[in-house]
Short mmCIF file of C-alpha atoms and ligand atoms in Angstrom, two decimals:
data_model
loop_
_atom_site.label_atom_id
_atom_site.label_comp_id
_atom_site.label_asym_id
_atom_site.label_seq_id
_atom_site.Cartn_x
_atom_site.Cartn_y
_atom_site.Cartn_z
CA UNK A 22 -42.27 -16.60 87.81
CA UNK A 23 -44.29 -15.68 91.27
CA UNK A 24 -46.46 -13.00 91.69
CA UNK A 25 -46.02 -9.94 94.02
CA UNK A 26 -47.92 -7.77 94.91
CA UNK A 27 -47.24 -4.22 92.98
CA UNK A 28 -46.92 -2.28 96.17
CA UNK A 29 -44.08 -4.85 97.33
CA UNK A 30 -42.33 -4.53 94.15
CA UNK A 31 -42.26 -0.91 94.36
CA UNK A 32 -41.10 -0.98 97.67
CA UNK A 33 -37.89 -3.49 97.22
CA UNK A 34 -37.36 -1.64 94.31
CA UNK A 35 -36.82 1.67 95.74
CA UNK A 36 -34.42 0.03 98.15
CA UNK A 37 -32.35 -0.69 94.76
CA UNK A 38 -32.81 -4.55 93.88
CA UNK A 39 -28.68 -4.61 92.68
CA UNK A 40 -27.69 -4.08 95.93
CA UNK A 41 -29.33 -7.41 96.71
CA UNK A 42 -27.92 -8.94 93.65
CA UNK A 43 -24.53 -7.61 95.11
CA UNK A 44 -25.18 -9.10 98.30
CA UNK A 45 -25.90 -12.24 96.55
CA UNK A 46 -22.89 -12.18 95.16
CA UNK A 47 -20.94 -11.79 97.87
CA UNK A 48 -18.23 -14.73 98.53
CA UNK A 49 -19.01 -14.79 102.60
CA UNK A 50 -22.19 -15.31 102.01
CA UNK A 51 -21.31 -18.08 99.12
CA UNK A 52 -19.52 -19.78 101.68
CA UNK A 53 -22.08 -19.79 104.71
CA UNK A 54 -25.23 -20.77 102.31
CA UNK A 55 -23.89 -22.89 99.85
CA UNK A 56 -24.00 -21.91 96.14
CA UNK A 57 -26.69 -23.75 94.50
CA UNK A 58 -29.41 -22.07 96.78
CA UNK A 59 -27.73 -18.60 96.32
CA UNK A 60 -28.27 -18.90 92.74
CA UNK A 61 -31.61 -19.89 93.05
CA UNK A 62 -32.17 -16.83 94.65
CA UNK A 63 -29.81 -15.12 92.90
CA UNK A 64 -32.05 -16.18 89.54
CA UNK A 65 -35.54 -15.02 91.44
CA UNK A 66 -34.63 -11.70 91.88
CA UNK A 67 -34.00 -11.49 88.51
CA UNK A 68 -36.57 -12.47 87.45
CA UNK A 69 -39.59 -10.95 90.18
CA UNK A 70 -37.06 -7.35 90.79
CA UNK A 71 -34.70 -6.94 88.21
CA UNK A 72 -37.04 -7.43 85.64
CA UNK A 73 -40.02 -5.70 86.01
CA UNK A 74 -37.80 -2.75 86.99
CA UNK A 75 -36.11 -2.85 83.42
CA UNK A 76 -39.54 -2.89 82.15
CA UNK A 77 -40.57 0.05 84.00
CA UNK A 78 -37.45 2.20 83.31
CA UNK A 79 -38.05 0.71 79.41
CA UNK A 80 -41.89 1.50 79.50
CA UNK A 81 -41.67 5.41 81.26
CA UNK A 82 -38.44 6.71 79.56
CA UNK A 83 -39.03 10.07 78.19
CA UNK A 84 -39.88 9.54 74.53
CA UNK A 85 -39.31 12.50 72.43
CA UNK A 86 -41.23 13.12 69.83
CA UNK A 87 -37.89 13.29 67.00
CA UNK A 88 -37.93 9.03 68.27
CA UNK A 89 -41.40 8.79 67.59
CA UNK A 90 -41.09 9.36 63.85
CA UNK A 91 -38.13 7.87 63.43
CA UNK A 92 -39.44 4.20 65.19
CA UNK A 93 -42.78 4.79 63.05
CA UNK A 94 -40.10 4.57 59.54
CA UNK A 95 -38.20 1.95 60.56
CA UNK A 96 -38.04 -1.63 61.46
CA UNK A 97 -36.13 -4.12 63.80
CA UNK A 98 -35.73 -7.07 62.75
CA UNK A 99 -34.26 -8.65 66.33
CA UNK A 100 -37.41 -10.80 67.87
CA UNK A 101 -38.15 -11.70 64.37
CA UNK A 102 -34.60 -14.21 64.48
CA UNK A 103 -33.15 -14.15 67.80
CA UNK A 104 -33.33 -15.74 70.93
CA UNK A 105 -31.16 -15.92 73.49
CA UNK A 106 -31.19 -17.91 76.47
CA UNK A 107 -30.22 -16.74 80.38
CA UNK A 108 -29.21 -18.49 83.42
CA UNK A 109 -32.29 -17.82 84.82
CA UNK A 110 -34.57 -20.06 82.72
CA UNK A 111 -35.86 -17.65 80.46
CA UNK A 112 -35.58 -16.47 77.38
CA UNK A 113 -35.72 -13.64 75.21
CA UNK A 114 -35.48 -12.31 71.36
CA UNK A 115 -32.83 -9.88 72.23
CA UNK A 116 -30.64 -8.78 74.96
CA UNK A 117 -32.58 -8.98 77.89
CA UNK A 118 -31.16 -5.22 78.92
CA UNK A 119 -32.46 -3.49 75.78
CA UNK A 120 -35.49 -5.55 75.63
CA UNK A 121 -36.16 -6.84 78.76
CA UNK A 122 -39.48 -8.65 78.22
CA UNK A 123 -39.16 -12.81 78.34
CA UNK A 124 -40.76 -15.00 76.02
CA UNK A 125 -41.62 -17.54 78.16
CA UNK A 126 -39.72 -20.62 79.56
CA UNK A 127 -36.66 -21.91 78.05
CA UNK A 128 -38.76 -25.49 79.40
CA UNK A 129 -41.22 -24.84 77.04
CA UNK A 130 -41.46 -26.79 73.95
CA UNK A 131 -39.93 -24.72 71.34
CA UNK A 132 -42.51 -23.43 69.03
CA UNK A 133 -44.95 -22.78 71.63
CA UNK A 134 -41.81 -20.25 72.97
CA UNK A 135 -41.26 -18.87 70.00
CA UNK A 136 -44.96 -18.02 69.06
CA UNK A 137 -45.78 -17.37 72.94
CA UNK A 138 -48.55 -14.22 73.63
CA UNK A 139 -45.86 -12.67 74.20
CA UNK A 140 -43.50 -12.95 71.49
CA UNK A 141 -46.32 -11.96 68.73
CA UNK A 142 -47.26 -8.89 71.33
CA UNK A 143 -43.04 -7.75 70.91
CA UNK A 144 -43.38 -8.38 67.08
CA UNK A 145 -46.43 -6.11 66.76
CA UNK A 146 -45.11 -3.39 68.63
CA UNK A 147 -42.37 -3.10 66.21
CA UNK A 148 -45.07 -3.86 63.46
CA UNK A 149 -46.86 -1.15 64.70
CA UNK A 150 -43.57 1.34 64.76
CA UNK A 151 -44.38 2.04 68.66
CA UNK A 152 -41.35 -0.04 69.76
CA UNK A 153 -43.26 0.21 73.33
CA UNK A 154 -41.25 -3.14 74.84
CA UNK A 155 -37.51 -1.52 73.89
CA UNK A 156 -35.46 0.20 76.13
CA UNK A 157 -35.30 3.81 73.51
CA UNK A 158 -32.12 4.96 75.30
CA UNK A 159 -29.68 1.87 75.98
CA UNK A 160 -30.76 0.16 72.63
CA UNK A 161 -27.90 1.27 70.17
CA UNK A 162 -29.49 0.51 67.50
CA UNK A 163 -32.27 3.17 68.39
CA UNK A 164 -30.05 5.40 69.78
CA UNK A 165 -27.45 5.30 66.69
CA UNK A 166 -30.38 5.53 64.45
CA UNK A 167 -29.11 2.18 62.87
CA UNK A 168 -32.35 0.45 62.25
CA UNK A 169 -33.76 -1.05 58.71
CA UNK A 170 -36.14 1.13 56.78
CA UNK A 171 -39.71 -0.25 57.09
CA UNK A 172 -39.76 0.26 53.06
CA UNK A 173 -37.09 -2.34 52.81
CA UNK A 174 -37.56 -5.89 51.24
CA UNK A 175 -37.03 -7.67 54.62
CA UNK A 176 -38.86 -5.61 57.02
CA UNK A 177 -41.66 -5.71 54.05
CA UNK A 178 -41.33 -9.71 54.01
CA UNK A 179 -41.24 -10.22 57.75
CA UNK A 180 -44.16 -7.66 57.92
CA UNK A 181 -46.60 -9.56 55.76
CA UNK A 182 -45.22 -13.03 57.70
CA UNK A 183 -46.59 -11.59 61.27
CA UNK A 184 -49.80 -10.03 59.27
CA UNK A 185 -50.71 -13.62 57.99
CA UNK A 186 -50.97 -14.88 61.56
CA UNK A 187 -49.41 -17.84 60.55
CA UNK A 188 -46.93 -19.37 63.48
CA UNK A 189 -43.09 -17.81 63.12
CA UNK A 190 -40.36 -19.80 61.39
CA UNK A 191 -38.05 -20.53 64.71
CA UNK A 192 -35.41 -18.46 64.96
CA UNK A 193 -31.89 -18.32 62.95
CA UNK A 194 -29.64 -16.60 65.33
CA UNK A 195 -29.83 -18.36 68.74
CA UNK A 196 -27.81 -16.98 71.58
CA UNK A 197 -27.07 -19.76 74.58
CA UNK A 198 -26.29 -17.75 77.66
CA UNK A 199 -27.87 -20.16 80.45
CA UNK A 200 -24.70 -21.82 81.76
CA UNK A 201 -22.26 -19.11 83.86
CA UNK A 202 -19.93 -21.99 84.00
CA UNK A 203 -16.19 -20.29 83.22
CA UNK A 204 -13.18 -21.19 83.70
CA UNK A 205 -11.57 -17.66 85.13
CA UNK A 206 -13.17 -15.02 87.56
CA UNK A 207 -12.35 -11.81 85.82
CA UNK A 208 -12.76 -8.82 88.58
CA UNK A 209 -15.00 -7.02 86.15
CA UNK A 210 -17.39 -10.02 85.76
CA UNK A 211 -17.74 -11.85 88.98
CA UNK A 212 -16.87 -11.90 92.26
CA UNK A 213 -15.23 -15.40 91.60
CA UNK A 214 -15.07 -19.01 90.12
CA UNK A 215 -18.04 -20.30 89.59
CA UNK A 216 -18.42 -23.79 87.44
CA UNK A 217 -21.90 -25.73 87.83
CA UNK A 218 -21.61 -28.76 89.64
CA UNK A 219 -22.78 -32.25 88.66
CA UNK A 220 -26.39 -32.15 89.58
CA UNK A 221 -26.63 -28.40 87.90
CA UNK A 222 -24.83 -29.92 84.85
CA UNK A 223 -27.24 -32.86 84.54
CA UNK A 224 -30.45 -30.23 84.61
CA UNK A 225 -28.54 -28.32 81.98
CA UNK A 226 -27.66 -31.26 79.84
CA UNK A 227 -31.37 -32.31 80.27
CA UNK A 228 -32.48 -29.08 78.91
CA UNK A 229 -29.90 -29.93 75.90
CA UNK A 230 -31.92 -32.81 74.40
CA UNK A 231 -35.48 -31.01 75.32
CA UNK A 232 -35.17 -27.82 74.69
CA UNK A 233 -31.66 -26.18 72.96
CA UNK A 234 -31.44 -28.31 70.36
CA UNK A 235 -34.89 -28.40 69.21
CA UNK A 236 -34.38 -24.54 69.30
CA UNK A 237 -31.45 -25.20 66.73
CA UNK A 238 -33.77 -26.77 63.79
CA UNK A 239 -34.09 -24.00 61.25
CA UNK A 240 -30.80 -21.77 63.20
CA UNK A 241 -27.98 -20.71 61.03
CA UNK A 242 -25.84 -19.31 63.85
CA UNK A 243 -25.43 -19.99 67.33
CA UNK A 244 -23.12 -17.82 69.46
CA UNK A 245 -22.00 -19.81 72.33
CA UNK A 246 -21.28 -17.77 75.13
CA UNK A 247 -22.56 -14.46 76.18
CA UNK A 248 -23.04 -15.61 79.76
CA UNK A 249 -19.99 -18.10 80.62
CA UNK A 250 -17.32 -20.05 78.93
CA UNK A 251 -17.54 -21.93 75.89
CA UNK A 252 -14.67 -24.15 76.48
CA UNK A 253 -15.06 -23.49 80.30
CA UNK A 254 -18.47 -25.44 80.51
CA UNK A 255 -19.06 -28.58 80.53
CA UNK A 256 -22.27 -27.85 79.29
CA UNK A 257 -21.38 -25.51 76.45
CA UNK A 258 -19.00 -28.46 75.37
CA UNK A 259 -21.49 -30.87 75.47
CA UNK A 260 -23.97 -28.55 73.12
CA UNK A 261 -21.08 -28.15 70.93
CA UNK A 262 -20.14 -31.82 70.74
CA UNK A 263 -24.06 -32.72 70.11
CA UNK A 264 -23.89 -29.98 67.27
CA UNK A 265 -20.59 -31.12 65.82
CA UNK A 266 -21.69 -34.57 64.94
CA UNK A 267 -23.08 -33.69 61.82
CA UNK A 268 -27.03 -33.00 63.22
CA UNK A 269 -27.23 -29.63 61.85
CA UNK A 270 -25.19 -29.31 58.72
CA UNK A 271 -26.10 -25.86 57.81
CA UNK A 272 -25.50 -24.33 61.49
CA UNK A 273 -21.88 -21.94 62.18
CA UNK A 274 -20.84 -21.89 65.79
CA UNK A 275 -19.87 -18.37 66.97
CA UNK A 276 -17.30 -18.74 69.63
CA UNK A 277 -17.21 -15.98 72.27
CA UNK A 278 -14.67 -17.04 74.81
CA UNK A 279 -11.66 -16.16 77.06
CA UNK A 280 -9.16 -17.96 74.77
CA UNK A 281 -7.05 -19.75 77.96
CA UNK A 282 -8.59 -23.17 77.09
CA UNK A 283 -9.00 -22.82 73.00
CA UNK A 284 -6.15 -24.83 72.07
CA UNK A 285 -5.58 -27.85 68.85
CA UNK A 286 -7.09 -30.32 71.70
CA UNK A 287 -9.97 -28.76 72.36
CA UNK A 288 -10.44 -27.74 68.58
CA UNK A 289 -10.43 -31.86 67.34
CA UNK A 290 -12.05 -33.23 70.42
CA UNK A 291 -14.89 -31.19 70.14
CA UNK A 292 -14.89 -31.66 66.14
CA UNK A 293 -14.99 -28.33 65.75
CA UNK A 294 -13.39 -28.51 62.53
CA UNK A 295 -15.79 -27.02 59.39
CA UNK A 296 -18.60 -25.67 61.92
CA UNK A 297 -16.98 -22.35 63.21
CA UNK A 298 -18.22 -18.88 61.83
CA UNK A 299 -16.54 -15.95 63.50
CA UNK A 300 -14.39 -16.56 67.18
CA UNK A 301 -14.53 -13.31 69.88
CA UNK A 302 -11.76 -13.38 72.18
CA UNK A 303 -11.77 -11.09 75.11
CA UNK A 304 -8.34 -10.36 76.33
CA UNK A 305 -8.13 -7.16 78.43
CA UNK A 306 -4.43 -6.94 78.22
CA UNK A 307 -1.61 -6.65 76.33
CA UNK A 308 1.03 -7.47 78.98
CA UNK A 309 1.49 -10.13 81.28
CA UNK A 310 1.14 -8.32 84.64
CA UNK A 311 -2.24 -6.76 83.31
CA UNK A 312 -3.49 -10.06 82.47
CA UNK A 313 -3.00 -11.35 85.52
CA UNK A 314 -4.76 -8.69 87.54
CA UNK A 315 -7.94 -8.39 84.77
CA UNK A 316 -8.14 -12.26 83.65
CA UNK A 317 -8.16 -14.11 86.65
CA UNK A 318 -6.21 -16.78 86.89
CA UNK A 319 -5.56 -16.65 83.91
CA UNK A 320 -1.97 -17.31 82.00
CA UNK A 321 -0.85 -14.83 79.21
CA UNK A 322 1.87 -17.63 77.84
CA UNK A 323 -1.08 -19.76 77.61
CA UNK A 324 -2.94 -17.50 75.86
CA UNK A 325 -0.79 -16.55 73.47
CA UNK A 326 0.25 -20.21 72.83
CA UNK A 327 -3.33 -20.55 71.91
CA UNK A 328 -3.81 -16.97 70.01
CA UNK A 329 -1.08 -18.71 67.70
CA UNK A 330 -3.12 -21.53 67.12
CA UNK A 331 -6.17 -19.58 66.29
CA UNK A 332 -4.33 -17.06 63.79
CA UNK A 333 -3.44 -20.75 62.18
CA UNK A 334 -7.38 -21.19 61.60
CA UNK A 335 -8.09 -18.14 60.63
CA UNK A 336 -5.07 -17.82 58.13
CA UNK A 337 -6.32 -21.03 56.55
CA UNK A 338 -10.01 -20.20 56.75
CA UNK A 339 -11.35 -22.57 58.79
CA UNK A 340 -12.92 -19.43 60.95
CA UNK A 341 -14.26 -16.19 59.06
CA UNK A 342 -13.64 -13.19 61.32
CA UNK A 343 -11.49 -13.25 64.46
CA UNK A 344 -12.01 -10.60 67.34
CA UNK A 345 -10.00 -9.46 69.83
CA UNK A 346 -12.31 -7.11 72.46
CA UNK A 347 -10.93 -5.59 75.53
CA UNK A 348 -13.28 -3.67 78.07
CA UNK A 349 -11.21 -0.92 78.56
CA UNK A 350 -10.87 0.43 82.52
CA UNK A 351 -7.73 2.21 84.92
CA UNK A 352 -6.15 -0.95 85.06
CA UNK A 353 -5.77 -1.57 81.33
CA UNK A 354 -5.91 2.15 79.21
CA UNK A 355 -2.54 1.97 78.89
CA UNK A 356 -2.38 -1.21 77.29
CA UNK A 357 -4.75 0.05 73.94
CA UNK A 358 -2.42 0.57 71.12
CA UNK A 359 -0.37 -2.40 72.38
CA UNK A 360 -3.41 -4.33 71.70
CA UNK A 361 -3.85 -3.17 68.58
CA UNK A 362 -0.82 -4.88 68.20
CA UNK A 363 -1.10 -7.59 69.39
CA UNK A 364 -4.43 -8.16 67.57
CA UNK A 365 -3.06 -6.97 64.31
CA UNK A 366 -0.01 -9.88 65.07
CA UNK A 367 -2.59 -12.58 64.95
CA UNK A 368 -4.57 -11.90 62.02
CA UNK A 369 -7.66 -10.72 63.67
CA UNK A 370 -10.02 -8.53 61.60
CA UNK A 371 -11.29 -6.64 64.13
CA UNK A 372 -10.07 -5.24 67.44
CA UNK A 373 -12.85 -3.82 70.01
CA UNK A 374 -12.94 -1.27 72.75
CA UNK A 375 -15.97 -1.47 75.26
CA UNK A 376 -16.11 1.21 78.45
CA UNK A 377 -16.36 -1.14 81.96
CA UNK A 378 -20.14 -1.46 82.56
CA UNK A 379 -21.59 -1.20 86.51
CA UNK A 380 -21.98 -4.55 87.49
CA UNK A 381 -23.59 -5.98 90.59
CA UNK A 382 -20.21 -7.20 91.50
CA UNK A 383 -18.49 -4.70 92.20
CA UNK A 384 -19.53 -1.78 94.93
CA UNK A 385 -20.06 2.02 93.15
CA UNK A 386 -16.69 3.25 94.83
CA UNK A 387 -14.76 0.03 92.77
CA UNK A 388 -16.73 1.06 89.90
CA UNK A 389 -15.63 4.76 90.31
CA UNK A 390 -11.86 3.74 90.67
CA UNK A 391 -12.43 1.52 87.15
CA UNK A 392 -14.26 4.16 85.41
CA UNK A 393 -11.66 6.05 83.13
CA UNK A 394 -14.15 7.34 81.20
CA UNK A 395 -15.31 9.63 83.56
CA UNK A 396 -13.89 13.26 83.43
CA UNK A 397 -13.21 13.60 87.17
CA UNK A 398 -11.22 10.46 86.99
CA UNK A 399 -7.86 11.61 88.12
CA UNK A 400 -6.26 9.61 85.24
CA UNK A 401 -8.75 10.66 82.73
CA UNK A 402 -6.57 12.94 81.08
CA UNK A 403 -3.60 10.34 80.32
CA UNK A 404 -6.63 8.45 79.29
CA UNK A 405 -7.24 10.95 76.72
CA UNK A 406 -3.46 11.15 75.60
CA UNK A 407 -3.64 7.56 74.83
CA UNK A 408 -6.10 7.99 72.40
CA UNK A 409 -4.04 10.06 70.59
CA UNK A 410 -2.17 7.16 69.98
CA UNK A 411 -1.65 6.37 65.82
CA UNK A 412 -2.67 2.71 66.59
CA UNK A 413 -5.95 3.36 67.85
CA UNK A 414 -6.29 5.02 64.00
CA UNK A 415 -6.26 1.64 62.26
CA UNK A 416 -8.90 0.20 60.19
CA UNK A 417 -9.49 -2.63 62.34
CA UNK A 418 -10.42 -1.01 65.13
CA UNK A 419 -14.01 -0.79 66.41
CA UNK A 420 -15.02 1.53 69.28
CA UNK A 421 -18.35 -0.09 70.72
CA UNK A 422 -19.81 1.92 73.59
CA UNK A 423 -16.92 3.82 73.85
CA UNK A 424 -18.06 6.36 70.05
CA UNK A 425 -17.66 9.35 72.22
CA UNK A 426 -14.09 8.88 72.87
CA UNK A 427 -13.37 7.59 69.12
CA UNK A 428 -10.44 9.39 66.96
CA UNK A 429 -12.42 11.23 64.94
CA UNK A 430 -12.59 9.31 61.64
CA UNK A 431 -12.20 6.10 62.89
CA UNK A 432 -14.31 3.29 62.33
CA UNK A 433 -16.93 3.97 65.48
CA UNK A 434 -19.94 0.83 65.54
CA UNK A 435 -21.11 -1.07 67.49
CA UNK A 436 -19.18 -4.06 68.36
CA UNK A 437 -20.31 -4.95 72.45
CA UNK A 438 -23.31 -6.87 70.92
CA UNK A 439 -21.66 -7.42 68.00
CA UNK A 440 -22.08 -11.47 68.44
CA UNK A 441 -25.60 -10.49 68.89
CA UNK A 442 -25.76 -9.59 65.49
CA UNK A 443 -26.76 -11.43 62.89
CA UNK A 444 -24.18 -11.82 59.82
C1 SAM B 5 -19.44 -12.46 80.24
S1 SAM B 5 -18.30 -12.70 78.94
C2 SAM B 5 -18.72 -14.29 78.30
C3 SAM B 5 -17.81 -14.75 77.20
C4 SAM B 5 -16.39 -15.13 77.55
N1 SAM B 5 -16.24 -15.73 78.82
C5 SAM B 5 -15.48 -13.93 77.44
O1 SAM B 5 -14.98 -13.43 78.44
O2 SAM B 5 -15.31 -13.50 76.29
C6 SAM B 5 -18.99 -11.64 77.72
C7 SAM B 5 -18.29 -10.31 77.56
O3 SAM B 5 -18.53 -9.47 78.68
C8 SAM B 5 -17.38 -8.67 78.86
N2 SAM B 5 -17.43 -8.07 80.21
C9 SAM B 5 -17.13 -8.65 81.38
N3 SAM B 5 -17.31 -7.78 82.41
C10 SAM B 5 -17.73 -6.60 81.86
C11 SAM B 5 -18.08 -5.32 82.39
N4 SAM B 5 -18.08 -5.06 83.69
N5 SAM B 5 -18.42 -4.35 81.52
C12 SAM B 5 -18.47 -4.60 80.16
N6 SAM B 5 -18.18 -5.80 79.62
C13 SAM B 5 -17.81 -6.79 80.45
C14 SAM B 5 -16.26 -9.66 78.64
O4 SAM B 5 -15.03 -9.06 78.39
C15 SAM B 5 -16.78 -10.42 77.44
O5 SAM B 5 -16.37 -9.82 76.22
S1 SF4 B 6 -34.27 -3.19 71.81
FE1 SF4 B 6 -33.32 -2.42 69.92
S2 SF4 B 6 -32.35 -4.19 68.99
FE2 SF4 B 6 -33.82 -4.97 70.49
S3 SF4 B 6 -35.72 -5.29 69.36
FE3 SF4 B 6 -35.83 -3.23 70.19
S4 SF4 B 6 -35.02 -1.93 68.56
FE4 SF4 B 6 -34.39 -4.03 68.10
S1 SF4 B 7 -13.93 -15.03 81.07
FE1 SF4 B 7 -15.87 -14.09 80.47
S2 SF4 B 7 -17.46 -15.14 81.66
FE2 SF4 B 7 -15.49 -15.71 82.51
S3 SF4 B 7 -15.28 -14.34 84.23
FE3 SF4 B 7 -14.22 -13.41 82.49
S4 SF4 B 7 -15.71 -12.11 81.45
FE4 SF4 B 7 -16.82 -13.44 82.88
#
């Protein structure tokens, strides 16, 4: 990553980095520049703006002192397991919002990454109970007060590990999120379709054999995708192939994906057969209209030709836990008990509701228009008369970000991340 000097920094960030990112983004500007250098650039300030302001806003957050003593009892066990991977070459041991502190180089060979400086200096400050590298107010599990007690067996066992100085076991929940590659342009995600081309493909495919799947030698789950398309990159197909062929015997595949391409092909030519653990689906919709508008270009017959097919695996339990997750927003509210339904229909175990998150995407008045949640929405109270609705009251039915709008008595957890959690 380059160095900048502090005062520059400060000064780009005041003049709010995301509305570079959103320029970035923009499709005119795809068009006159060409894609593969806007990403480049698109990946830098990331990594020299976005970054160190996430650290900032991570490392001067008002801690109070209630926090304090409840950080110095407990114990995270995150950058002890996890790594995930971003599209910017880095990587991290957990989500790069909450924690937003790399580890080094997805490049690097994988046990230097794992032990890096800076992956022991994350590890002792949960050690230590300070928790100084985590974001205290958008980490749920801080702010749910859902961490491990440091009295229990596994915080114990990894405690004494990280004592003995001896290198870290690599991890056993890897997240690959360094291919955007995706086979829709959903208006909440991206501006639109964006699919690497050969010569990114062949650097990602390099990285494959040099870097993911030595990363994938003592893993027990990989969740494949948080960033693109699992079925929707060539890349991500590829990784799956390679880990299908019988490599890593002990290793479940979580699927996170938009459904439209997982069909019975895709299922036996990527030999996926015996190597799935749990399969997230995010729909958005529950009729065919909505789809259209929130799934772009996506087909709802296709999808629920292929939601069939997946209640078939999961009926005969060749997957463990299917989830349906919509990110709820004005277009779709309406649409929330139907897809309980429709979830319930096909067998899924759990059904998810996540608030539309500001993205650099979209401008702030977009965001405003999307924003249900908000009580000056002038649809916000139908919004709340939906959740009224029985459906929303079922068992299955998890309420992610969204725990302030939850029936009360309903199952409330957190299920956004919930592929970022280890079984
Ligand atoms: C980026 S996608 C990658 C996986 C896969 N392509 C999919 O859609 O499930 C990961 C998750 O982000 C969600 N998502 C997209 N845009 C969002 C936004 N603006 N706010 C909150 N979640 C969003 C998607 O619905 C999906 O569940
Ligand atoms: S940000 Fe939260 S989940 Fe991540 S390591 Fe810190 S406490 Fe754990
Ligand atoms: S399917 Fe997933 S990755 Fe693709 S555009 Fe939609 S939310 Fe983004």
């Amino acid at each position: 990553m380059s160095r900048l000097p502090s005062f520059f920094v400060d000064l780009v960030l005041a003049l709010a980095p995301t509305r570079l990112l959103g320029l970035i983004n923009h499709p005119a500007l795809h068009d006159a520049l060409g894609r593969e250098r806007l990403n480049a650039a698109g990946g830098w300030i990331n990594n020299v703006f976005m970054l160190p302001w996430r650290q900032r806003r991570a490392r001067l957050a008002p801690r109070d002192e209630e926090t304090r003593a409840y950080l110095r009892e407990h114990f995270c066990a995150r950058p002890f397991h996890t790594v995930e991977t971003t599209h910017t070459g880095l990587a991290f041991v957990c989500c790069p919002v909450w924690l937003p502190k790399p580890i080094g180089a997805l490049a690097l060979e994988p046990e230097a990454l794992w032990n890096s400086a800076t992956a022991r200096e994350i590890r002792e400050s949960i050690v230590d109970g300070s928790f100084r590298h985590c974001d205290h107010h958008t980490c749920p599990l801080i702010a749910s007060r859902a961490l491990l007690s440091r009295a229990s067996a596994q915080a114990r066992e990894l405690i004494a590990q990280h004592r003995s100085g001896a290198p870290a076991p690599l991890p056993k929940h890897v997240i690959l999120s360094h291919d955007k590659s995706c086979n829709l342009a959903c208006p909440s995600c991206r501006s639109g379709l964006y699919v690497a081309n050969k010569t990114q493909q062949a650097k990602l495919d390099d990285l494959l054999e040099s870097s993911i799947l030595p990363l994938l030698r003592n893993a027990e789950e990989v969740v494949i995708t948080g960033s693109g398309d699992a079925f929707g990159s060539n890349h991500f197909r590829n990784v799956i192939k390679r880990i299908t062929t019988g490599e890593f015997p002990g290793l479940k595949i979580h699927l996170h994906t938009n459904g439209q391409l997982f069909d019975e092909r895709a299922w036996r030519e990527l030999s996926l057969e015996g190597h799935v653990g749990g399969v997230q689906i995010s729909i958005d919709a529950a009729r065919a209209d909505t789809y259209a508008n929130v799934r772009r270009p996506g087909n709802f017959d296709r999808l629920l030709k292929n939601l069939a097919f997946v209640e078939t695996l999961r009926a005969r339990g060749a997957i463990s836990h299917l989830h349906f997750s919509m990110v709820v927003q004005t277009a779709n509210f309406r649409e929330m008990p139907e897809f309980v339904i429709l979830a319930r229909d096909h067998a899924a175990d759990l059904v998810s509701f996540n608030m539309i998150r500001q993205r650099d995407v979209f401008s702030r008045e977009e965001f405003v228009q999307a924003f249900i949640g908000a009580p000056e929405h002038p649809e916000h109270r139908e919004f709340l008369a939906v959740l009224e609705a029985p459906e929303l009251k079922s068992r299955i039915v998890g309420w992610g970000n969204m725990d302030a709008f939850a029936p009360s008595g309903t199952f409330a957890r957190e299920t956004e991340h919930a592929d970022r959690l280890p079984a």
